[in-house]
Amino acid sequence: PLIPGATDSAENIAAIGNFIMKHLQGAVSRWELCAFNNSCITKYERLNLEWKYRNVALIDQKKAQALRDAALSCGIEEGLLVVSGLISE
């Protein structure tokens, strides 16, 4: 998952890509970068729980493309990489 401020950095994605290429090459048939989704806020509200991502916006297309590029920079085959989830314009 691409969680804002937690996992959504190019450095993090590149490190995961390098790990896949070094240790899992041939074993991975799909790598999905799933964009953060804030639609679960109502669940937290019903449980009376605070959620630190309450006011965090969806990633935009520019950020999604930068993270996709970071993944591909490691040598991951383009056909194996999927970016999914809600992405703002």
PDB file of N, CA and C in Angstrom:
ATOM      1  N   PRO A   1       0.826  -1.210   0.000  1.00  0.00           N
ATOM      2  CA  PRO A   1       0.000   0.000   0.000  1.00  0.00           C
ATOM      3  C   PRO A   1       0.860   1.259   0.000  1.00  0.00           C
ATOM      4  N   LEU A   2       0.385   2.282  -0.676  1.00  0.00           N
ATOM      5  CA  LEU A   2       1.071   3.574  -0.718  1.00  0.00           C
ATOM      6  C   LEU A   2       0.430   4.490   0.315  1.00  0.00           C
ATOM      7  N   ILE A   3       0.963   4.461   1.530  1.00  0.00           N
ATOM      8  CA  ILE A   3       0.406   5.212   2.647  1.00  0.00           C
ATOM      9  C   ILE A   3       1.175   6.532   2.785  1.00  0.00           C
ATOM     10  N   PRO A   4       0.471   7.670   2.667  1.00  0.00           N
ATOM     11  CA  PRO A   4       1.134   8.973   2.746  1.00  0.00           C
ATOM     12  C   PRO A   4       1.952   9.135   4.022  1.00  0.00           C
ATOM     13  N   GLY A   5       3.203   9.525   3.829  1.00  0.00           N
ATOM     14  CA  GLY A   5       4.082   9.753   4.962  1.00  0.00           C
ATOM     15  C   GLY A   5       4.635   8.488   5.601  1.00  0.00           C
ATOM     16  N   ALA A   6       4.237   7.337   5.111  1.00  0.00           N
ATOM     17  CA  ALA A   6       4.711   6.082   5.696  1.00  0.00           C
ATOM     18  C   ALA A   6       5.420   5.204   4.657  1.00  0.00           C
ATOM     19  N   THR A   7       4.780   4.968   3.534  1.00  0.00           N
ATOM     20  CA  THR A   7       5.348   4.067   2.528  1.00  0.00           C
ATOM     21  C   THR A   7       5.414   4.674   1.140  1.00  0.00           C
ATOM     22  N   ASP A   8       5.002   5.922   0.990  1.00  0.00           N
ATOM     23  CA  ASP A   8       4.851   6.503  -0.344  1.00  0.00           C
ATOM     24  C   ASP A   8       6.058   7.310  -0.830  1.00  0.00           C
ATOM     25  N   SER A   9       7.243   6.909  -0.453  1.00  0.00           N
ATOM     26  CA  SER A   9       8.429   7.601  -0.949  1.00  0.00           C
ATOM     27  C   SER A   9       9.083   6.783  -2.067  1.00  0.00           C
ATOM     28  N   ALA A  10       9.723   7.503  -2.979  1.00  0.00           N
ATOM     29  CA  ALA A  10      10.436   6.834  -4.064  1.00  0.00           C
ATOM     30  C   ALA A  10      11.532   5.932  -3.510  1.00  0.00           C
ATOM     31  N   GLU A  11      12.164   6.355  -2.418  1.00  0.00           N
ATOM     32  CA  GLU A  11      13.229   5.550  -1.807  1.00  0.00           C
ATOM     33  C   GLU A  11      12.683   4.221  -1.291  1.00  0.00           C
ATOM     34  N   ASN A  12      11.530   4.256  -0.663  1.00  0.00           N
ATOM     35  CA  ASN A  12      10.917   3.036  -0.145  1.00  0.00           C
ATOM     36  C   ASN A  12      10.549   2.082  -1.284  1.00  0.00           C
ATOM     37  N   ILE A  13       9.917   2.621  -2.318  1.00  0.00           N
ATOM     38  CA  ILE A  13       9.510   1.790  -3.448  1.00  0.00           C
ATOM     39  C   ILE A  13      10.738   1.206  -4.146  1.00  0.00           C
ATOM     40  N   ALA A  14      11.780   2.003  -4.311  1.00  0.00           N
ATOM     41  CA  ALA A  14      13.008   1.500  -4.933  1.00  0.00           C
ATOM     42  C   ALA A  14      13.645   0.401  -4.085  1.00  0.00           C
ATOM     43  N   ALA A  15      13.625   0.548  -2.770  1.00  0.00           N
ATOM     44  CA  ALA A  15      14.185  -0.481  -1.893  1.00  0.00           C
ATOM     45  C   ALA A  15      13.398  -1.791  -2.020  1.00  0.00           C
ATOM     46  N   ILE A  16      12.091  -1.697  -2.106  1.00  0.00           N
ATOM     47  CA  ILE A  16      11.277  -2.901  -2.291  1.00  0.00           C
ATOM     48  C   ILE A  16      11.578  -3.519  -3.655  1.00  0.00           C
ATOM     49  N   GLY A  17      11.658  -2.677  -4.685  1.00  0.00           N
ATOM     50  CA  GLY A  17      11.986  -3.176  -6.021  1.00  0.00           C
ATOM     51  C   GLY A  17      13.336  -3.857  -6.061  1.00  0.00           C
ATOM     52  N   ASN A  18      14.327  -3.268  -5.404  1.00  0.00           N
ATOM     53  CA  ASN A  18      15.657  -3.890  -5.358  1.00  0.00           C
ATOM     54  C   ASN A  18      15.624  -5.220  -4.619  1.00  0.00           C
ATOM     55  N   PHE A  19      14.838  -5.307  -3.555  1.00  0.00           N
ATOM     56  CA  PHE A  19      14.694  -6.573  -2.829  1.00  0.00           C
ATOM     57  C   PHE A  19      14.062  -7.632  -3.728  1.00  0.00           C
ATOM     58  N   ILE A  20      13.025  -7.247  -4.442  1.00  0.00           N
ATOM     59  CA  ILE A  20      12.367  -8.195  -5.352  1.00  0.00           C
ATOM     60  C   ILE A  20      13.358  -8.683  -6.402  1.00  0.00           C
ATOM     61  N   MET A  21      14.088  -7.772  -7.000  1.00  0.00           N
ATOM     62  CA  MET A  21      15.038  -8.155  -8.051  1.00  0.00           C
ATOM     63  C   MET A  21      16.175  -9.024  -7.519  1.00  0.00           C
ATOM     64  N   LYS A  22      16.614  -8.754  -6.297  1.00  0.00           N
ATOM     65  CA  LYS A  22      17.740  -9.506  -5.738  1.00  0.00           C
ATOM     66  C   LYS A  22      17.313 -10.866  -5.188  1.00  0.00           C
ATOM     67  N   HIS A  23      16.161 -10.921  -4.534  1.00  0.00           N
ATOM     68  CA  HIS A  23      15.789 -12.134  -3.805  1.00  0.00           C
ATOM     69  C   HIS A  23      14.588 -12.890  -4.370  1.00  0.00           C
ATOM     70  N   LEU A  24      13.773 -12.241  -5.166  1.00  0.00           N
ATOM     71  CA  LEU A  24      12.517 -12.873  -5.588  1.00  0.00           C
ATOM     72  C   LEU A  24      12.334 -12.910  -7.099  1.00  0.00           C
ATOM     73  N   GLN A  25      13.368 -12.588  -7.839  1.00  0.00           N
ATOM     74  CA  GLN A  25      13.239 -12.552  -9.290  1.00  0.00           C
ATOM     75  C   GLN A  25      12.783 -13.914  -9.807  1.00  0.00           C
ATOM     76  N   GLY A  26      11.760 -13.908 -10.613  1.00  0.00           N
ATOM     77  CA  GLY A  26      11.196 -15.148 -11.135  1.00  0.00           C
ATOM     78  C   GLY A  26      10.056 -15.689 -10.292  1.00  0.00           C
ATOM     79  N   ALA A  27       9.988 -15.264  -9.046  1.00  0.00           N
ATOM     80  CA  ALA A  27       8.923 -15.733  -8.150  1.00  0.00           C
ATOM     81  C   ALA A  27       7.755 -14.753  -8.082  1.00  0.00           C
ATOM     82  N   VAL A  28       7.974 -13.533  -8.523  1.00  0.00           N
ATOM     83  CA  VAL A  28       6.931 -12.507  -8.455  1.00  0.00           C
ATOM     84  C   VAL A  28       6.273 -12.384  -9.823  1.00  0.00           C
ATOM     85  N   SER A  29       4.975 -12.600  -9.857  1.00  0.00           N
ATOM     86  CA  SER A  29       4.250 -12.481 -11.132  1.00  0.00           C
ATOM     87  C   SER A  29       3.469 -11.179 -11.222  1.00  0.00           C
ATOM     88  N   ARG A  30       3.377 -10.444 -10.102  1.00  0.00           N
ATOM     89  CA  ARG A  30       2.657  -9.174 -10.096  1.00  0.00           C
ATOM     90  C   ARG A  30       3.082  -8.384  -8.867  1.00  0.00           C
ATOM     91  N   TRP A  31       3.349  -7.099  -9.070  1.00  0.00           N
ATOM     92  CA  TRP A  31       3.642  -6.190  -7.963  1.00  0.00           C
ATOM     93  C   TRP A  31       2.634  -5.069  -8.068  1.00  0.00           C
ATOM     94  N   GLU A  32       1.796  -4.945  -7.070  1.00  0.00           N
ATOM     95  CA  GLU A  32       0.744  -3.943  -7.082  1.00  0.00           C
ATOM     96  C   GLU A  32       1.041  -2.831  -6.091  1.00  0.00           C
ATOM     97  N   LEU A  33       1.102  -1.624  -6.611  1.00  0.00           N
ATOM     98  CA  LEU A  33       1.223  -0.440  -5.777  1.00  0.00           C
ATOM     99  C   LEU A  33      -0.199   0.070  -5.582  1.00  0.00           C
ATOM    100  N   CYS A  34      -0.744  -0.172  -4.419  1.00  0.00           N
ATOM    101  CA  CYS A  34      -2.140   0.151  -4.136  1.00  0.00           C
ATOM    102  C   CYS A  34      -2.212   1.502  -3.418  1.00  0.00           C
ATOM    103  N   ALA A  35      -2.825   2.472  -4.086  1.00  0.00           N
ATOM    104  CA  ALA A  35      -2.898   3.826  -3.555  1.00  0.00           C
ATOM    105  C   ALA A  35      -3.751   3.895  -2.293  1.00  0.00           C
ATOM    106  N   PHE A  36      -3.322   4.724  -1.376  1.00  0.00           N
ATOM    107  CA  PHE A  36      -4.036   5.012  -0.131  1.00  0.00           C
ATOM    108  C   PHE A  36      -5.481   5.380  -0.432  1.00  0.00           C
ATOM    109  N   ASN A  37      -6.377   4.928   0.428  1.00  0.00           N
ATOM    110  CA  ASN A  37      -7.802   5.194   0.271  1.00  0.00           C
ATOM    111  C   ASN A  37      -8.347   5.621   1.629  1.00  0.00           C
ATOM    112  N   ASN A  38      -8.936   6.793   1.684  1.00  0.00           N
ATOM    113  CA  ASN A  38      -9.437   7.309   2.958  1.00  0.00           C
ATOM    114  C   ASN A  38     -10.926   7.018   3.178  1.00  0.00           C
ATOM    115  N   SER A  39     -11.485   6.103   2.400  1.00  0.00           N
ATOM    116  CA  SER A  39     -12.922   5.834   2.506  1.00  0.00           C
ATOM    117  C   SER A  39     -13.307   5.063   3.770  1.00  0.00           C
ATOM    118  N   CYS A  40     -12.359   4.568   4.510  1.00  0.00           N
ATOM    119  CA  CYS A  40     -12.680   3.812   5.725  1.00  0.00           C
ATOM    120  C   CYS A  40     -12.909   4.718   6.929  1.00  0.00           C
ATOM    121  N   ILE A  41     -12.903   6.009   6.737  1.00  0.00           N
ATOM    122  CA  ILE A  41     -13.058   6.952   7.848  1.00  0.00           C
ATOM    123  C   ILE A  41     -14.331   6.688   8.651  1.00  0.00           C
ATOM    124  N   THR A  42     -15.402   6.302   7.984  1.00  0.00           N
ATOM    125  CA  THR A  42     -16.665   6.072   8.712  1.00  0.00           C
ATOM    126  C   THR A  42     -16.540   4.901   9.685  1.00  0.00           C
ATOM    127  N   LYS A  43     -15.715   3.924   9.339  1.00  0.00           N
ATOM    128  CA  LYS A  43     -15.489   2.803  10.264  1.00  0.00           C
ATOM    129  C   LYS A  43     -14.862   3.310  11.554  1.00  0.00           C
ATOM    130  N   TYR A  44     -13.878   4.164  11.447  1.00  0.00           N
ATOM    131  CA  TYR A  44     -13.231   4.730  12.629  1.00  0.00           C
ATOM    132  C   TYR A  44     -14.207   5.582  13.431  1.00  0.00           C
ATOM    133  N   GLU A  45     -15.020   6.341  12.729  1.00  0.00           N
ATOM    134  CA  GLU A  45     -16.009   7.176  13.419  1.00  0.00           C
ATOM    135  C   GLU A  45     -17.004   6.320  14.199  1.00  0.00           C
ATOM    136  N   ARG A  46     -17.496   5.240  13.604  1.00  0.00           N
ATOM    137  CA  ARG A  46     -18.444   4.356  14.291  1.00  0.00           C
ATOM    138  C   ARG A  46     -17.825   3.701  15.515  1.00  0.00           C
ATOM    139  N   LEU A  47     -16.526   3.467  15.463  1.00  0.00           N
ATOM    140  CA  LEU A  47     -15.818   2.854  16.592  1.00  0.00           C
ATOM    141  C   LEU A  47     -15.309   3.898  17.588  1.00  0.00           C
ATOM    142  N   ASN A  48     -15.597   5.155  17.329  1.00  0.00           N
ATOM    143  CA  ASN A  48     -15.117   6.254  18.171  1.00  0.00           C
ATOM    144  C   ASN A  48     -13.598   6.247  18.323  1.00  0.00           C
ATOM    145  N   LEU A  49     -12.929   5.977  17.222  1.00  0.00           N
ATOM    146  CA  LEU A  49     -11.476   5.933  17.222  1.00  0.00           C
ATOM    147  C   LEU A  49     -10.916   7.090  16.398  1.00  0.00           C
ATOM    148  N   GLU A  50      -9.827   7.642  16.869  1.00  0.00           N
ATOM    149  CA  GLU A  50      -9.120   8.659  16.097  1.00  0.00           C
ATOM    150  C   GLU A  50      -8.327   7.951  15.000  1.00  0.00           C
ATOM    151  N   TRP A  51      -8.224   8.609  13.868  1.00  0.00           N
ATOM    152  CA  TRP A  51      -7.469   8.047  12.751  1.00  0.00           C
ATOM    153  C   TRP A  51      -6.522   9.109  12.246  1.00  0.00           C
ATOM    154  N   LYS A  52      -5.246   8.846  12.318  1.00  0.00           N
ATOM    155  CA  LYS A  52      -4.268   9.878  11.979  1.00  0.00           C
ATOM    156  C   LYS A  52      -4.280  10.261  10.504  1.00  0.00           C
ATOM    157  N   TYR A  53      -4.924   9.465   9.669  1.00  0.00           N
ATOM    158  CA  TYR A  53      -4.994   9.764   8.241  1.00  0.00           C
ATOM    159  C   TYR A  53      -6.330  10.417   7.850  1.00  0.00           C
ATOM    160  N   ARG A  54      -7.084  10.877   8.833  1.00  0.00           N
ATOM    161  CA  ARG A  54      -8.412  11.467   8.603  1.00  0.00           C
ATOM    162  C   ARG A  54      -8.376  12.555   7.529  1.00  0.00           C
ATOM    163  N   ASN A  55      -7.425  13.429   7.585  1.00  0.00           N
ATOM    164  CA  ASN A  55      -7.384  14.576   6.679  1.00  0.00           C
ATOM    165  C   ASN A  55      -6.336  14.440   5.580  1.00  0.00           C
ATOM    166  N   VAL A  56      -5.890  13.233   5.343  1.00  0.00           N
ATOM    167  CA  VAL A  56      -4.880  13.001   4.315  1.00  0.00           C
ATOM    168  C   VAL A  56      -5.574  12.805   2.966  1.00  0.00           C
ATOM    169  N   ALA A  57      -5.124  13.546   1.988  1.00  0.00           N
ATOM    170  CA  ALA A  57      -5.713  13.479   0.653  1.00  0.00           C
ATOM    171  C   ALA A  57      -5.195  12.251  -0.104  1.00  0.00           C
ATOM    172  N   LEU A  58      -5.923  11.877  -1.125  1.00  0.00           N
ATOM    173  CA  LEU A  58      -5.479  10.818  -2.022  1.00  0.00           C
ATOM    174  C   LEU A  58      -4.231  11.284  -2.755  1.00  0.00           C
ATOM    175  N   ILE A  59      -3.396  10.350  -3.174  1.00  0.00           N
ATOM    176  CA  ILE A  59      -2.237  10.749  -3.972  1.00  0.00           C
ATOM    177  C   ILE A  59      -2.732  11.187  -5.348  1.00  0.00           C
ATOM    178  N   ASP A  60      -1.963  12.061  -5.970  1.00  0.00           N
ATOM    179  CA  ASP A  60      -2.358  12.523  -7.296  1.00  0.00           C
ATOM    180  C   ASP A  60      -1.619  11.731  -8.375  1.00  0.00           C
ATOM    181  N   GLN A  61      -1.988  11.971  -9.621  1.00  0.00           N
ATOM    182  CA  GLN A  61      -1.412  11.214 -10.732  1.00  0.00           C
ATOM    183  C   GLN A  61       0.093  11.432 -10.848  1.00  0.00           C
ATOM    184  N   LYS A  62       0.545  12.643 -10.551  1.00  0.00           N
ATOM    185  CA  LYS A  62       1.984  12.934 -10.633  1.00  0.00           C
ATOM    186  C   LYS A  62       2.760  12.088  -9.619  1.00  0.00           C
ATOM    187  N   LYS A  63       2.253  12.004  -8.391  1.00  0.00           N
ATOM    188  CA  LYS A  63       2.909  11.205  -7.345  1.00  0.00           C
ATOM    189  C   LYS A  63       2.850   9.719  -7.710  1.00  0.00           C
ATOM    190  N   ALA A  64       1.703   9.260  -8.187  1.00  0.00           N
ATOM    191  CA  ALA A  64       1.565   7.859  -8.582  1.00  0.00           C
ATOM    192  C   ALA A  64       2.554   7.514  -9.688  1.00  0.00           C
ATOM    193  N   GLN A  65       2.715   8.412 -10.657  1.00  0.00           N
ATOM    194  CA  GLN A  65       3.663   8.174 -11.748  1.00  0.00           C
ATOM    195  C   GLN A  65       5.096   8.150 -11.239  1.00  0.00           C
ATOM    196  N   ALA A  66       5.428   9.042 -10.308  1.00  0.00           N
ATOM    197  CA  ALA A  66       6.785   9.064  -9.742  1.00  0.00           C
ATOM    198  C   ALA A  66       7.090   7.760  -9.003  1.00  0.00           C
ATOM    199  N   LEU A  67       6.103   7.234  -8.282  1.00  0.00           N
ATOM    200  CA  LEU A  67       6.316   5.975  -7.559  1.00  0.00           C
ATOM    201  C   LEU A  67       6.399   4.806  -8.524  1.00  0.00           C
ATOM    202  N   ARG A  68       5.611   4.846  -9.581  1.00  0.00           N
ATOM    203  CA  ARG A  68       5.692   3.819 -10.621  1.00  0.00           C
ATOM    204  C   ARG A  68       7.077   3.851 -11.265  1.00  0.00           C
ATOM    205  N   ASP A  69       7.563   5.043 -11.576  1.00  0.00           N
ATOM    206  CA  ASP A  69       8.893   5.198 -12.171  1.00  0.00           C
ATOM    207  C   ASP A  69       9.976   4.669 -11.234  1.00  0.00           C
ATOM    208  N   ALA A  70       9.832   4.912  -9.937  1.00  0.00           N
ATOM    209  CA  ALA A  70      10.810   4.416  -8.963  1.00  0.00           C
ATOM    210  C   ALA A  70      10.829   2.895  -8.962  1.00  0.00           C
ATOM    211  N   ALA A  71       9.657   2.291  -9.073  1.00  0.00           N
ATOM    212  CA  ALA A  71       9.582   0.829  -9.114  1.00  0.00           C
ATOM    213  C   ALA A  71      10.243   0.293 -10.380  1.00  0.00           C
ATOM    214  N   LEU A  72       9.958   0.913 -11.506  1.00  0.00           N
ATOM    215  CA  LEU A  72      10.520   0.453 -12.773  1.00  0.00           C
ATOM    216  C   LEU A  72      12.034   0.676 -12.855  1.00  0.00           C
ATOM    217  N   SER A  73      12.540   1.668 -12.123  1.00  0.00           N
ATOM    218  CA  SER A  73      13.971   1.969 -12.168  1.00  0.00           C
ATOM    219  C   SER A  73      14.829   0.837 -11.613  1.00  0.00           C
ATOM    220  N   CYS A  74      14.210  -0.085 -10.918  1.00  0.00           N
ATOM    221  CA  CYS A  74      14.945  -1.210 -10.319  1.00  0.00           C
ATOM    222  C   CYS A  74      15.089  -2.382 -11.276  1.00  0.00           C
ATOM    223  N   GLY A  75      14.480  -2.271 -12.445  1.00  0.00           N
ATOM    224  CA  GLY A  75      14.549  -3.359 -13.411  1.00  0.00           C
ATOM    225  C   GLY A  75      13.321  -4.251 -13.415  1.00  0.00           C
ATOM    226  N   ILE A  76      12.315  -3.874 -12.648  1.00  0.00           N
ATOM    227  CA  ILE A  76      11.062  -4.625 -12.649  1.00  0.00           C
ATOM    228  C   ILE A  76      10.451  -4.533 -14.051  1.00  0.00           C
ATOM    229  N   GLU A  77       9.989  -5.643 -14.576  1.00  0.00           N
ATOM    230  CA  GLU A  77       9.339  -5.625 -15.880  1.00  0.00           C
ATOM    231  C   GLU A  77       8.036  -4.835 -15.803  1.00  0.00           C
ATOM    232  N   GLU A  78       7.829  -3.987 -16.786  1.00  0.00           N
ATOM    233  CA  GLU A  78       6.652  -3.121 -16.780  1.00  0.00           C
ATOM    234  C   GLU A  78       5.352  -3.918 -16.707  1.00  0.00           C
ATOM    235  N   GLY A  79       5.315  -5.078 -17.335  1.00  0.00           N
ATOM    236  CA  GLY A  79       4.107  -5.910 -17.327  1.00  0.00           C
ATOM    237  C   GLY A  79       3.767  -6.497 -15.960  1.00  0.00           C
ATOM    238  N   LEU A  80       4.721  -6.513 -15.030  1.00  0.00           N
ATOM    239  CA  LEU A  80       4.491  -7.052 -13.695  1.00  0.00           C
ATOM    240  C   LEU A  80       3.951  -6.002 -12.727  1.00  0.00           C
ATOM    241  N   LEU A  81       4.087  -4.745 -13.083  1.00  0.00           N
ATOM    242  CA  LEU A  81       3.763  -3.647 -12.164  1.00  0.00           C
ATOM    243  C   LEU A  81       2.369  -3.085 -12.445  1.00  0.00           C
ATOM    244  N   VAL A  82       1.583  -2.974 -11.385  1.00  0.00           N
ATOM    245  CA  VAL A  82       0.243  -2.413 -11.491  1.00  0.00           C
ATOM    246  C   VAL A  82       0.100  -1.345 -10.420  1.00  0.00           C
ATOM    247  N   VAL A  83      -0.428  -0.190 -10.797  1.00  0.00           N
ATOM    248  CA  VAL A  83      -0.772   0.852  -9.826  1.00  0.00           C
ATOM    249  C   VAL A  83      -2.289   0.876  -9.763  1.00  0.00           C
ATOM    250  N   SER A  84      -2.833   0.686  -8.567  1.00  0.00           N
ATOM    251  CA  SER A  84      -4.288   0.610  -8.422  1.00  0.00           C
ATOM    252  C   SER A  84      -4.753   1.518  -7.287  1.00  0.00           C
ATOM    253  N   GLY A  85      -6.060   1.632  -7.144  1.00  0.00           N
ATOM    254  CA  GLY A  85      -6.639   2.412  -6.070  1.00  0.00           C
ATOM    255  C   GLY A  85      -7.114   3.768  -6.547  1.00  0.00           C
ATOM    256  N   LEU A  86      -7.609   4.557  -5.610  1.00  0.00           N
ATOM    257  CA  LEU A  86      -8.127   5.876  -5.919  1.00  0.00           C
ATOM    258  C   LEU A  86      -6.980   6.869  -6.046  1.00  0.00           C
ATOM    259  N   ILE A  87      -6.933   7.557  -7.167  1.00  0.00           N
ATOM    260  CA  ILE A  87      -5.883   8.546  -7.429  1.00  0.00           C
ATOM    261  C   ILE A  87      -6.569   9.818  -7.898  1.00  0.00           C
ATOM    262  N   SER A  88      -6.210  10.938  -7.270  1.00  0.00           N
ATOM    263  CA  SER A  88      -6.828  12.212  -7.653  1.00  0.00           C
ATOM    264  C   SER A  88      -6.135  12.772  -8.890  1.00  0.00           C
ATOM    265  N   GLU A  89      -6.768  13.767  -9.484  1.00  0.00           N
ATOM    266  CA  GLU A  89      -6.194  14.379 -10.688  1.00  0.00           C
ATOM    267  C   GLU A  89      -5.256  15.448 -10.370  1.00  0.00           C
TER     268      GLU A  89
END
